[in-house]
mmCIF file of C-alpha atoms in Angstrom:
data_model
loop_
_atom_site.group_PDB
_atom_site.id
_atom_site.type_symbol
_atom_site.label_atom_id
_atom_site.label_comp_id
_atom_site.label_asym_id
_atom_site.label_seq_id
_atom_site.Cartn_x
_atom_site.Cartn_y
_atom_site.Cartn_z
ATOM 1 C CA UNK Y 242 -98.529 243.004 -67.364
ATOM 2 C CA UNK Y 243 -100.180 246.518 -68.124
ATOM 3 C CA UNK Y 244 -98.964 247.379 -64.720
ATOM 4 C CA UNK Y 245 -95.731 246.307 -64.910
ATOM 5 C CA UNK Y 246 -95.202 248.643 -67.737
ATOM 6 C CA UNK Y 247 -96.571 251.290 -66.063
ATOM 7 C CA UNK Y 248 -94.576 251.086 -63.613
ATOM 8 C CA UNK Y 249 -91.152 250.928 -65.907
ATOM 9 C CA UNK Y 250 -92.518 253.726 -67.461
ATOM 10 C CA UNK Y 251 -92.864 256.075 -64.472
ATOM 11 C CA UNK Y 252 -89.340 254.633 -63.236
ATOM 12 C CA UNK Y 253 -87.735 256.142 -66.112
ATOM 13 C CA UNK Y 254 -89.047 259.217 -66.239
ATOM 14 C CA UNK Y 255 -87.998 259.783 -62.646
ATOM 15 C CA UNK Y 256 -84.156 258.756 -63.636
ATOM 16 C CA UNK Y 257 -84.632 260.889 -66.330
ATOM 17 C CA UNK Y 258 -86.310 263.893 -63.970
ATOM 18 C CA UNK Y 259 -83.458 263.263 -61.124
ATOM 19 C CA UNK Y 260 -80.304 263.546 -63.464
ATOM 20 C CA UNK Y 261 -81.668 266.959 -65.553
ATOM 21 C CA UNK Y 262 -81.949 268.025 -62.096
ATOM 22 C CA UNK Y 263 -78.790 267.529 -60.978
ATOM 23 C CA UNK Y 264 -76.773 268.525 -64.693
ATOM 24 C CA UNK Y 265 -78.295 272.222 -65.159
ATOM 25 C CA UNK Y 266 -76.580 273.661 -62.138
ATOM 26 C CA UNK Y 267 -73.588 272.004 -62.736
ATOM 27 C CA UNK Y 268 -73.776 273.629 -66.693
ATOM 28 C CA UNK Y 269 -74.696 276.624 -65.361
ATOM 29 C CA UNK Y 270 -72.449 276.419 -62.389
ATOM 30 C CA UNK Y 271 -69.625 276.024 -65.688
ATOM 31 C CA UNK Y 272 -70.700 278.209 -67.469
ATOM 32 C CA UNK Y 273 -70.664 281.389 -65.245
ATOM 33 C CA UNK Y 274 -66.947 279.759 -64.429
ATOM 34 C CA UNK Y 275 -65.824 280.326 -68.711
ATOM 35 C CA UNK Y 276 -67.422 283.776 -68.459
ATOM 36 C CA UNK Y 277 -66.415 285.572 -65.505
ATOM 37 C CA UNK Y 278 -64.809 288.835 -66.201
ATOM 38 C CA UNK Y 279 -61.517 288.559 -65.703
ATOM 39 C CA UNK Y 280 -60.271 291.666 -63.680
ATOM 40 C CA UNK Y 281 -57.417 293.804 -65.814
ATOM 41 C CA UNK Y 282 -53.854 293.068 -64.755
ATOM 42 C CA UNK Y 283 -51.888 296.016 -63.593
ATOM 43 C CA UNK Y 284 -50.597 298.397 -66.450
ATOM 44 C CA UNK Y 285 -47.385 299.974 -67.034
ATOM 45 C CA UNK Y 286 -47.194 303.630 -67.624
ATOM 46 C CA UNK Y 287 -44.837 305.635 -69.850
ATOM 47 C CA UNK Y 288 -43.944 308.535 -67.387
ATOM 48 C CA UNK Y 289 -42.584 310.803 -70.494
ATOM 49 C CA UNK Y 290 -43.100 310.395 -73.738
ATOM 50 C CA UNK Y 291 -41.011 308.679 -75.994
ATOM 51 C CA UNK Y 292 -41.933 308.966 -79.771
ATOM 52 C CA UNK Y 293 -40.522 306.483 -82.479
ATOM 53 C CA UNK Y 294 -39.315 306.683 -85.312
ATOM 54 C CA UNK Y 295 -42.375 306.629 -87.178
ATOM 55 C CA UNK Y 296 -43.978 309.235 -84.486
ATOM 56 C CA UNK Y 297 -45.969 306.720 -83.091
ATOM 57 C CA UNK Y 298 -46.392 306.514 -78.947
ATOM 58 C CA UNK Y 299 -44.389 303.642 -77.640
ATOM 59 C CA UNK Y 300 -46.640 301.981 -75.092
ATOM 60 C CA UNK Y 301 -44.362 299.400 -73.510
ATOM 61 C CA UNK Y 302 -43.233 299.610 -70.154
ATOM 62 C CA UNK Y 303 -41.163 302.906 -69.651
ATOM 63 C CA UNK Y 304 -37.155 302.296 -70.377
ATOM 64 C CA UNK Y 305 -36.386 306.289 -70.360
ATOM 65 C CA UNK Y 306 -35.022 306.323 -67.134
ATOM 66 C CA UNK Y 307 -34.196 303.494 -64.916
ATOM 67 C CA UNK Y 308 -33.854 304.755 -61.203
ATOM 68 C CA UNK Y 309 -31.590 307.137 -61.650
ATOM 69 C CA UNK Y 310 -30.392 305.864 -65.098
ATOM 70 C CA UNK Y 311 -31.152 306.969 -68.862
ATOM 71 C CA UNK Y 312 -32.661 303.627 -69.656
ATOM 72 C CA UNK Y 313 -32.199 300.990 -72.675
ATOM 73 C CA UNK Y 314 -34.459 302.621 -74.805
ATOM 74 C CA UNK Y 315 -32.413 306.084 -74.693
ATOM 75 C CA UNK Y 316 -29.451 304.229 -74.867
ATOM 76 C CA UNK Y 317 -29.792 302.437 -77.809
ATOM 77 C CA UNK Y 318 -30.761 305.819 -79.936
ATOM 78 C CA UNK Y 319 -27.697 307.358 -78.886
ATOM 79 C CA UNK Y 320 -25.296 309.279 -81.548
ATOM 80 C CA UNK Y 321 -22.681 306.761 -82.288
ATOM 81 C CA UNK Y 322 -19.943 310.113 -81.499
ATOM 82 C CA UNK Y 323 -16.317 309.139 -81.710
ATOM 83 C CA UNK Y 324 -14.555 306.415 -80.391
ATOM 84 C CA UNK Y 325 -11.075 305.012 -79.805
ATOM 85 C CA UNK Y 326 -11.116 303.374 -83.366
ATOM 86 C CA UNK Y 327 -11.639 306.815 -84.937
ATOM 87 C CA UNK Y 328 -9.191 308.158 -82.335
ATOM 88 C CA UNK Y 329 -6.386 306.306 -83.078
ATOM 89 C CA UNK Y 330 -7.129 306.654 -86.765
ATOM 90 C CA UNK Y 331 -6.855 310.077 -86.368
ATOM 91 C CA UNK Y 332 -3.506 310.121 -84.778
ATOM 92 C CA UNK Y 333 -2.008 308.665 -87.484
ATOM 93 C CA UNK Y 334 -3.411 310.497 -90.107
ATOM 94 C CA UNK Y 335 -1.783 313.413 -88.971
ATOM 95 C CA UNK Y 336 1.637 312.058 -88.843
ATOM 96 C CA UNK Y 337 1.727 310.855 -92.000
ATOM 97 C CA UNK Y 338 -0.991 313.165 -94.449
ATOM 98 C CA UNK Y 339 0.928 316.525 -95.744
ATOM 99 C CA UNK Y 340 -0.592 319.630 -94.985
ATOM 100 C CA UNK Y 341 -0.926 322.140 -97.960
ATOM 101 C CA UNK Y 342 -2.985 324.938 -96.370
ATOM 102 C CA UNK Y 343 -2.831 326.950 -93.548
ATOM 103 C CA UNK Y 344 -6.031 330.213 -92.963
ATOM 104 C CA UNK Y 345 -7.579 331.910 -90.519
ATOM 105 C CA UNK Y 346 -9.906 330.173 -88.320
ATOM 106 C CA UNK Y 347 -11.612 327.548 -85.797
ATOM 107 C CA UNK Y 348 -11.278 330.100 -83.385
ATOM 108 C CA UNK Y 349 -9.552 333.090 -81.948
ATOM 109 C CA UNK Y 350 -5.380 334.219 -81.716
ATOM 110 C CA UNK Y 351 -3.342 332.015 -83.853
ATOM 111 C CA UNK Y 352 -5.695 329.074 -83.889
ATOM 112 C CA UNK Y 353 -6.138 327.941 -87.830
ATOM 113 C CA UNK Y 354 -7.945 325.728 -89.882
ATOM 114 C CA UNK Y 355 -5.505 323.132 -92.072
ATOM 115 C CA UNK Y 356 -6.260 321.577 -94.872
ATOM 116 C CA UNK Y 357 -4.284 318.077 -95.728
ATOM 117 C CA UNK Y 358 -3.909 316.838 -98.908
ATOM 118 C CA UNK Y 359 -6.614 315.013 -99.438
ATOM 119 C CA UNK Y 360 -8.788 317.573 -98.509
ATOM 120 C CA UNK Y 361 -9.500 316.611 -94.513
ATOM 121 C CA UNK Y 362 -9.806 319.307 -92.292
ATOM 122 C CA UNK Y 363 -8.598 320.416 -89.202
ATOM 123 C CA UNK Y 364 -8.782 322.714 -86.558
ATOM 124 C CA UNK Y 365 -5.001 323.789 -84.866
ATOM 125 C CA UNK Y 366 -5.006 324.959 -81.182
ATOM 126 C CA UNK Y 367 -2.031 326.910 -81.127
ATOM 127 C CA UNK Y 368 -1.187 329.037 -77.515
ATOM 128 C CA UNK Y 369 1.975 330.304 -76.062
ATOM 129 C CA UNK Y 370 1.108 328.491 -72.915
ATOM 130 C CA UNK Y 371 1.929 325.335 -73.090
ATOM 131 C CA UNK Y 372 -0.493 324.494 -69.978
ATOM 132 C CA UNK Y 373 -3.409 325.080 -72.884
ATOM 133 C CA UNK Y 374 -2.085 322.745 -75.038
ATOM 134 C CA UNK Y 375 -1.970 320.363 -72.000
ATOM 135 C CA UNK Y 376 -5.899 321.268 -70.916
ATOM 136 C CA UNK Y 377 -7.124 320.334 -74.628
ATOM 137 C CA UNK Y 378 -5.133 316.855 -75.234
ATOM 138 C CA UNK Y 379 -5.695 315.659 -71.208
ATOM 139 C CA UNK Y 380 -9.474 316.504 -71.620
ATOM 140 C CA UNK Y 381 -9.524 314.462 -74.735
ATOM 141 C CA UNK Y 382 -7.793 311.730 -73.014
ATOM 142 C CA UNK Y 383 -10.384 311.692 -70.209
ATOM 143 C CA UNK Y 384 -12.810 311.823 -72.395
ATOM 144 C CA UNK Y 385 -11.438 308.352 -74.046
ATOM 145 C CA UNK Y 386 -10.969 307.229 -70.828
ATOM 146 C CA UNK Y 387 -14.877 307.705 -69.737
ATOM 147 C CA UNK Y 388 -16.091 306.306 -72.697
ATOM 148 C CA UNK Y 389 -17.644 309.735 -73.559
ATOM 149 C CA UNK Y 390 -17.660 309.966 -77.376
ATOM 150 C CA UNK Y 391 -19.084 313.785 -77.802
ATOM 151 C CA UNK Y 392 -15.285 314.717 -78.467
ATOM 152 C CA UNK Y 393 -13.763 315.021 -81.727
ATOM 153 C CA UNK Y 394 -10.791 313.380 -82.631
ATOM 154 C CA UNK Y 395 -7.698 315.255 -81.121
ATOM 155 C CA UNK Y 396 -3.918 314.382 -81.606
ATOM 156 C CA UNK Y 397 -1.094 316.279 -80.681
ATOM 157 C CA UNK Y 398 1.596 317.610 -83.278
ATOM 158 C CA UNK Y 399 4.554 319.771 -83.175
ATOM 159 C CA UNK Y 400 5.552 322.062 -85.339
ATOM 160 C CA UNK Y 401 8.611 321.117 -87.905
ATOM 161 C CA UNK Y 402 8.581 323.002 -91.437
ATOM 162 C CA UNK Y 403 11.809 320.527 -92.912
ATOM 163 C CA UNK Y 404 8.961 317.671 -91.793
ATOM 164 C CA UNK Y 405 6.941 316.209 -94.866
ATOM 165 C CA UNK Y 406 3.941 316.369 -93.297
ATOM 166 C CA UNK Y 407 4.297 320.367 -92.751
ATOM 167 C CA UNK Y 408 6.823 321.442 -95.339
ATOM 168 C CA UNK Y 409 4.584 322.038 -98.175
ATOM 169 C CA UNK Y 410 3.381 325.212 -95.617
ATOM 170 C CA UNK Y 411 6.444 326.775 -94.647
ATOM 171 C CA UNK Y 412 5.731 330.293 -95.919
ATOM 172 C CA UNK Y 413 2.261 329.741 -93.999
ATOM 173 C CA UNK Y 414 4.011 329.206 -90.909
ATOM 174 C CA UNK Y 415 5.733 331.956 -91.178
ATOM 175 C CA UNK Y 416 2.606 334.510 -92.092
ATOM 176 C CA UNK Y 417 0.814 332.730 -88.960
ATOM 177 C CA UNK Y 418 4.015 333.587 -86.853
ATOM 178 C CA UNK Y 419 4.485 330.062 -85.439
ATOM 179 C CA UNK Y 420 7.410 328.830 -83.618
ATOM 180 C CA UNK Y 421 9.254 326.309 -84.534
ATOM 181 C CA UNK Y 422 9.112 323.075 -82.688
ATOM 182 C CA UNK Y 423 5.805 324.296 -80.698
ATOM 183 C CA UNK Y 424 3.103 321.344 -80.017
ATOM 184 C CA UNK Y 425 -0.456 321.837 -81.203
ATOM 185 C CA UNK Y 426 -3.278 320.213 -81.204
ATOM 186 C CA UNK Y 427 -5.044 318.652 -83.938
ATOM 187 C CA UNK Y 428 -8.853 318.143 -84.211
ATOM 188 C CA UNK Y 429 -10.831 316.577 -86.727
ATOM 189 C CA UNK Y 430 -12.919 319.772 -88.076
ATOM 190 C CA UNK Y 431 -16.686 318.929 -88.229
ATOM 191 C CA UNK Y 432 -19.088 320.528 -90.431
ATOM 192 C CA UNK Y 433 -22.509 320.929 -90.356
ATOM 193 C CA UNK Y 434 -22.914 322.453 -86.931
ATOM 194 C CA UNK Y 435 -25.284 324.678 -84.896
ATOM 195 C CA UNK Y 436 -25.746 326.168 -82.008
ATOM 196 C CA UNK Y 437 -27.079 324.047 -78.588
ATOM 197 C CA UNK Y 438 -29.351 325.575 -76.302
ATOM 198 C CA UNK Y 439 -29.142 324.871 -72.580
ATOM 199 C CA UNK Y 440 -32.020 322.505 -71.342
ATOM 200 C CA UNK Y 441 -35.118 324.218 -69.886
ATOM 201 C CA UNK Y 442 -34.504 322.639 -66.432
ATOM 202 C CA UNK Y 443 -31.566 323.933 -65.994
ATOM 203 C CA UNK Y 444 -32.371 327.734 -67.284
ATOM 204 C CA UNK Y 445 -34.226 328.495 -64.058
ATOM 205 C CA UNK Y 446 -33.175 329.092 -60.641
ATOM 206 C CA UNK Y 447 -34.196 325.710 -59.277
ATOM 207 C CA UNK Y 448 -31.854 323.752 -62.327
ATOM 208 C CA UNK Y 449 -32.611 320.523 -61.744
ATOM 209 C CA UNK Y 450 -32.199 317.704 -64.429
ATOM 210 C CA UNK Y 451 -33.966 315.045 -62.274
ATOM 211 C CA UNK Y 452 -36.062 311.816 -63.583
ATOM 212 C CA UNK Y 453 -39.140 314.110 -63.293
ATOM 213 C CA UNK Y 454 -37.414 316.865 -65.591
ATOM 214 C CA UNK Y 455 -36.905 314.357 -67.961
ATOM 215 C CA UNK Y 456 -39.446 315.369 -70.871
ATOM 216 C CA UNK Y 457 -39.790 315.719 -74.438
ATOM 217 C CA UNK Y 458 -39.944 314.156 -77.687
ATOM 218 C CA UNK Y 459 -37.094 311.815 -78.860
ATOM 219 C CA UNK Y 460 -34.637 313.909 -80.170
ATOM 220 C CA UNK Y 461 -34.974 315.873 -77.015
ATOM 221 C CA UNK Y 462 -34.487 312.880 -74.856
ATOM 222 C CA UNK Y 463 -31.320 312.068 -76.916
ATOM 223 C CA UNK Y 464 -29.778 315.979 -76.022
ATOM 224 C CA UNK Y 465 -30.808 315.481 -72.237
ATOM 225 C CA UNK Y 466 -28.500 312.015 -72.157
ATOM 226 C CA UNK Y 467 -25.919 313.986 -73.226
ATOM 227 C CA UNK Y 468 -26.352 317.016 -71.214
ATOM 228 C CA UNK Y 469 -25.479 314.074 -68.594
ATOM 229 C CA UNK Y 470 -22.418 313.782 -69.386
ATOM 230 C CA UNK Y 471 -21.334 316.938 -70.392
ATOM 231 C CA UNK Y 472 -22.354 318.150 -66.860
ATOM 232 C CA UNK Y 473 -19.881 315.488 -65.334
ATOM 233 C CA UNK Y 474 -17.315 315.688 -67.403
ATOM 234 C CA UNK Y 475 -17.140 319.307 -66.939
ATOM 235 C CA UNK Y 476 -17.016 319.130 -63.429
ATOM 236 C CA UNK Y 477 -14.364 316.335 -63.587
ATOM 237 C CA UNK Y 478 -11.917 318.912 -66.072
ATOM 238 C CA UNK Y 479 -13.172 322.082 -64.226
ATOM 239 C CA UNK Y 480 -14.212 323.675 -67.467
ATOM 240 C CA UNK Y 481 -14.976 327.693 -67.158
ATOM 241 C CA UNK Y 482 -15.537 327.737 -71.360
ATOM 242 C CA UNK Y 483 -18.884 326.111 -71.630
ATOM 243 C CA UNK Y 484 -21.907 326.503 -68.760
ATOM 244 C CA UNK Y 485 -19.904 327.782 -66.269
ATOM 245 C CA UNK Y 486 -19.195 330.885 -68.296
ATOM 246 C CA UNK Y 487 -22.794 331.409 -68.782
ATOM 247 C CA UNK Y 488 -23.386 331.448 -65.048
ATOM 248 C CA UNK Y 489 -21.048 333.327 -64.022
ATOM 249 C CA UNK Y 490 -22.504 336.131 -66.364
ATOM 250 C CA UNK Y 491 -25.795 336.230 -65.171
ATOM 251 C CA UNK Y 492 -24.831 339.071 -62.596
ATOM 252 C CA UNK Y 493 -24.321 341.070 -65.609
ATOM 253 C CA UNK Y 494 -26.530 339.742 -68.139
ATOM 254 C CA UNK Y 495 -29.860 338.161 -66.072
ATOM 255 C CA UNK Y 496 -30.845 336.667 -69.927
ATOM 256 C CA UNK Y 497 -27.228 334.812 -69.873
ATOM 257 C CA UNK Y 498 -28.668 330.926 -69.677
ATOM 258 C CA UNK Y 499 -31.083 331.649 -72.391
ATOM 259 C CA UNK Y 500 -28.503 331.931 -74.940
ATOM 260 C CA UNK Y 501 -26.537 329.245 -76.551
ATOM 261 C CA UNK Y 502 -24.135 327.583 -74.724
ATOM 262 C CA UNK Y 503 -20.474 328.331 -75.133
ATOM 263 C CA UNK Y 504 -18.322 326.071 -77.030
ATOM 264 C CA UNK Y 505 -21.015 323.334 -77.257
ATOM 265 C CA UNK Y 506 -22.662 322.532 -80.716
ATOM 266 C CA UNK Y 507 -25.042 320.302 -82.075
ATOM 267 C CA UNK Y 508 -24.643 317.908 -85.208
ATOM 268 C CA UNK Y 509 -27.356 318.656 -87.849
ATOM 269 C CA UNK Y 510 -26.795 314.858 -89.552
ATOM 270 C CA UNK Y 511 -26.938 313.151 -86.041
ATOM 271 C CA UNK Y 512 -27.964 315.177 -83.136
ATOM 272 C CA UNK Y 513 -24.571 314.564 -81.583
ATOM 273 C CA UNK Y 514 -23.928 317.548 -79.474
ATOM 274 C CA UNK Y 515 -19.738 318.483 -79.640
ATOM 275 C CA UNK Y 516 -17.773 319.503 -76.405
ATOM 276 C CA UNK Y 517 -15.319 322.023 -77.915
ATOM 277 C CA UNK Y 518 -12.594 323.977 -76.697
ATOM 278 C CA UNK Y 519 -11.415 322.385 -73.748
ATOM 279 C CA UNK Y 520 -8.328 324.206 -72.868
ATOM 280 C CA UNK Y 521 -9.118 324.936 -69.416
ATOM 281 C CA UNK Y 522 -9.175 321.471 -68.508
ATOM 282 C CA UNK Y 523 -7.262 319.779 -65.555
ATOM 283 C CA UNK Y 524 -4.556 322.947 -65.538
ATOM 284 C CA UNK Y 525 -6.363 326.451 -65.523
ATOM 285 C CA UNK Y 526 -10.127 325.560 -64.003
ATOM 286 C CA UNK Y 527 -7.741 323.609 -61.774
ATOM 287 C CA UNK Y 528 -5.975 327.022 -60.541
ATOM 288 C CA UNK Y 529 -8.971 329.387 -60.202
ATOM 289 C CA UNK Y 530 -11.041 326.811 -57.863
ATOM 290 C CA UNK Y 531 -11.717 328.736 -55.117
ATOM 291 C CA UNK Y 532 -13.460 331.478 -57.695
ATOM 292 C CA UNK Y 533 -15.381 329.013 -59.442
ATOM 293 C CA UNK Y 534 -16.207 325.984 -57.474
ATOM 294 C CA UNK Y 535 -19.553 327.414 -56.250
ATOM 295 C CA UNK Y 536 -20.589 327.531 -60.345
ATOM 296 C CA UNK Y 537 -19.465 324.187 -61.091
ATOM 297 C CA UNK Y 538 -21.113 322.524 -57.973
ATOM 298 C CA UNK Y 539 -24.439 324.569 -58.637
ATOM 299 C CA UNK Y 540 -24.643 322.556 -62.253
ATOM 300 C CA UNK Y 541 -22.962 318.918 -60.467
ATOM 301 C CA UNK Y 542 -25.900 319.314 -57.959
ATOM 302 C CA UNK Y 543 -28.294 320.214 -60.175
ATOM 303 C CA UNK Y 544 -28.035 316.275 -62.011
ATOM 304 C CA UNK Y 545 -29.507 313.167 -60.747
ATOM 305 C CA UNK Y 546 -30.207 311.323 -63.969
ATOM 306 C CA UNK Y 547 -26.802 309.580 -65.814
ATOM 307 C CA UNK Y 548 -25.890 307.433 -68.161
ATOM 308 C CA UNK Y 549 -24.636 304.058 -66.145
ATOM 309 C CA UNK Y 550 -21.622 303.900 -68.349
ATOM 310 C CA UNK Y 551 -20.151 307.021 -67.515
ATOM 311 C CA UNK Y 552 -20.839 306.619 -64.255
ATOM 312 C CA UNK Y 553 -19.189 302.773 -63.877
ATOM 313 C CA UNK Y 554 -16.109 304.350 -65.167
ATOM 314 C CA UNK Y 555 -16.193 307.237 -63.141
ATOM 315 C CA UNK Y 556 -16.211 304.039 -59.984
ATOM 316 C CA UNK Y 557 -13.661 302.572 -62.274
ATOM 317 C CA UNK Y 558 -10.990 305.470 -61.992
ATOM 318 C CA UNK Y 559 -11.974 306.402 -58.382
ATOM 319 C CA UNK Y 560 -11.337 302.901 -57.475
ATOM 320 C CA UNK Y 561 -8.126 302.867 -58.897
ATOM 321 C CA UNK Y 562 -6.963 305.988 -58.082
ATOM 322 C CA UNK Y 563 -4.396 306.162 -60.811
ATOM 323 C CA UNK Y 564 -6.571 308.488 -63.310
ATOM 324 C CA UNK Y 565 -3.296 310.683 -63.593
ATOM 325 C CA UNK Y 566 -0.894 307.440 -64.339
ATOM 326 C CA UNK Y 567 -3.433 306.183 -67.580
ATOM 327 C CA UNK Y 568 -3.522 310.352 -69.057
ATOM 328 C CA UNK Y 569 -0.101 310.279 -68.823
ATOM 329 C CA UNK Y 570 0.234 307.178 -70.476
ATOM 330 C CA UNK Y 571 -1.544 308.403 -73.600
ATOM 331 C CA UNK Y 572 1.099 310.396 -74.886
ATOM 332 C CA UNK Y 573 3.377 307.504 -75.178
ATOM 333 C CA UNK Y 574 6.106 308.779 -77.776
ATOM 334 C CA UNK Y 575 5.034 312.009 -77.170
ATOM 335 C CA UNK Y 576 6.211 312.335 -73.526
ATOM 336 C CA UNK Y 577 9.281 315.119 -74.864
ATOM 337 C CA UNK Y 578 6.923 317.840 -76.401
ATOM 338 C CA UNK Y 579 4.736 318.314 -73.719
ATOM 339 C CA UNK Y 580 4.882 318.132 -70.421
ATOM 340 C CA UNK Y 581 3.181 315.149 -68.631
ATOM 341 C CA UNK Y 582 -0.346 316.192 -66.393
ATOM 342 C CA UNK Y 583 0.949 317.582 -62.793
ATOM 343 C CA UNK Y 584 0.633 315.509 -59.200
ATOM 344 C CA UNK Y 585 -1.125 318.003 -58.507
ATOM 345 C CA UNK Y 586 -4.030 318.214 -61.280
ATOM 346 C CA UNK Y 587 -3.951 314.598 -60.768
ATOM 347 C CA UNK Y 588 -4.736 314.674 -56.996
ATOM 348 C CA UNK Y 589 -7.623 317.012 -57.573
ATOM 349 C CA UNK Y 590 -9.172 315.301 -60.678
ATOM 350 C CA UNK Y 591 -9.460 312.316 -57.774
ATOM 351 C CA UNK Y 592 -11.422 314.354 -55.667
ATOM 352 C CA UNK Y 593 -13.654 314.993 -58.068
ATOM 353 C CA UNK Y 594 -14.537 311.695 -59.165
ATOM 354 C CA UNK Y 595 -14.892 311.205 -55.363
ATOM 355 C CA UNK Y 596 -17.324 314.127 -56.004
ATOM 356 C CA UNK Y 597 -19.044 312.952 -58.731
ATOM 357 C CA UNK Y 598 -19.458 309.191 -56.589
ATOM 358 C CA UNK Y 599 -20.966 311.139 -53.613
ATOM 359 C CA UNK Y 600 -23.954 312.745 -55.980
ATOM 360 C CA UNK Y 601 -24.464 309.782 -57.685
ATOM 361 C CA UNK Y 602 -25.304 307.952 -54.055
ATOM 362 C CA UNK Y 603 -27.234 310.841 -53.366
ATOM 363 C CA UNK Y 604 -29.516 310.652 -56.226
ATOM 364 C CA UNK Y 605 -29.711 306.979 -55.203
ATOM 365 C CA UNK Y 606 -31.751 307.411 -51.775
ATOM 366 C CA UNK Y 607 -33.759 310.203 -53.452
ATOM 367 C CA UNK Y 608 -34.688 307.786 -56.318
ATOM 368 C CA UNK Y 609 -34.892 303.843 -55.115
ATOM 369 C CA UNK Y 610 -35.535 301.580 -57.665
#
């Protein structure tokens, strides 16, 4: 009996033995399984920086630029500008709103500043050319048409003292030595503006505004974006008033590109920066081409970052090849006071937009997504 026990007893111990035996490698085996280090997954970098609001480094992955687009994240903080809404608002204003002061200003010659009854403002482009007057109200319209929003309202008027909405001025007229029955234009006056500097990159030599030129804080992000579309839609108008001027000076003046830019400003309440003064639009840059081309190509050549709105309606109105059918269109009832943009300035503001297509596929192969 004694040995039967004994025998139990040694039996169970060996069970017992056999299955600790086989359990601890398994726990252990299980254990170094829950506790591997896991290896880091790969991380996104910011290329530029891109503060916040609250000034703090926004570490997600990097939205300023997006191949060769200005990204979500620029996007979105985008001056709201002026749209068709406030556009069209504007146009009817200044039909219907008396003027009740005419002075000196917003400008040189007979340009001057009106003030409307209520006490709106408004710059008047007057010019004895009427090719001027045509430059300022078609660039507008492009403009509209591009979705660009960095132009201030602009309407076209005509000059009619026995008309309500200018009779309250007719001495005025008179001291400003205005014709009778000569279009303006209208634009929304703006206050609170300074001058805008031209971007570092495009100061020097090289001028490049590339993805890799793309640096600063937000606010200076916000100004590049827009330097993206002033640059096209100054090569799509021809403009010799704004950057253009400043190159062509530098064989005079080698310090030209370090001072402001002509007829550009810069919002103080919302960074928005202004394209002013675009009389040389479509008509006059059109003319003197072959002495200015070189300029305008140095600064079309010089961009490879855009916004992708601008540049789907750029495809838009290359596509459709009717760019000078919708200008004209804009003047609608206005067709007698002015005439209506030339074949001519029509046919080149196509090739342009072929232009602008070309740099954009360019800037494609150079920078793959």
């Amino acid at each position: 009996m004694r040995r039967t026990i004994y025998l139990l007893t040694a039996l169970v111990a060996f069970c017992l033995g056999l299955s600790l035996g086989l359990a601890i490698p398994v726990y252990i085996r299980l254990d170094l399984r829950n506790n591997t280090v896991r290896q880091p997954e790969p991380q996104h970098f910011v290329s530029v920086s891109f503060l916040s609001d609250n000034s703090v480094e926004d570490t997600r992955p990097s939205t300023v630029v997006d191949g060769i687009y200005w990204g979500e994240q620029v996007e979105a903080s985008l001056p709201t500008g002026y749209g068709e809404p406030e556009a069209e608002r504007w146009r009817r204003f200044i039909k219907s709103n008396p003027v009740v002061k005419i002075e000196e200003g917003c400008g040189r010659m007979q340009n001057r500043m009106l003030t409307f009854e209520d006490g709106t403002k408004a710059c008047c482009r007057y010019r004895q050319n009427t090719d001027q007057i045509q430059g300022e109200l078609f660039s507008f319209y492009l403009g509209r048409l591009l979705g660009i929003t960095n132009l201030a309202p602009s309407a076209l008027g005509v000059v009619q003292s026995r008309d309500p909405v200018w009779s309250k001025v007719r001495s005025q007229i008179n001291l400003a030595q205005w014709a009778e029955e000569r279009p303006v234009v209208l634009t929304k006056y703006v206050d609170d503006l300074g001058p805008a500097q031209i971007p570092k990159s495009l100061r020097t030599p090289s001028r490049k505004l590339h993805p890799q030129d793309v640096q600063g804080d937000k606010e200076r992000l916000i100004e590049l974006a827009q330097w993206s579309d002033l640059i096209v839609f100054d090569y799509l108008t021809a403009n010799l008033d704004r950057i253009v001027n400043n190159l062509y000076n530098l064989q005079w003046n080698p310090g030209m590109m370090d001072a402001p830019a002509h007829n550009l400003a810069k919002s103080s309440k919302s960074n928005l920066l202004l394209f002013l003064d675009n009389e040389s639009g479509l008509l006059h840059g059109y003319r003197l081409l072959d002495k200015y081309e070189s300029y305008h190509s140095v600064l079309l050549n010089a961009l490879c970052v855009f916004r992708r709105s601008t540049v789907e309606m750029v495809e838009q109105l290359r596509r459709s090849g009717n760019v000078g059918d919708l200008l004209n269109s804009r003047l609608s009832s206005e067709r007698d006071a002015i005439p209506g943009l030339p074949d001519k300035s029509a046919r080149i503001l196509n090739d342009r937009l072929n232009r602008v297509h070309d740099q954009v596929e360019w800037c494609k192969k150079q920078y793959p997504r």
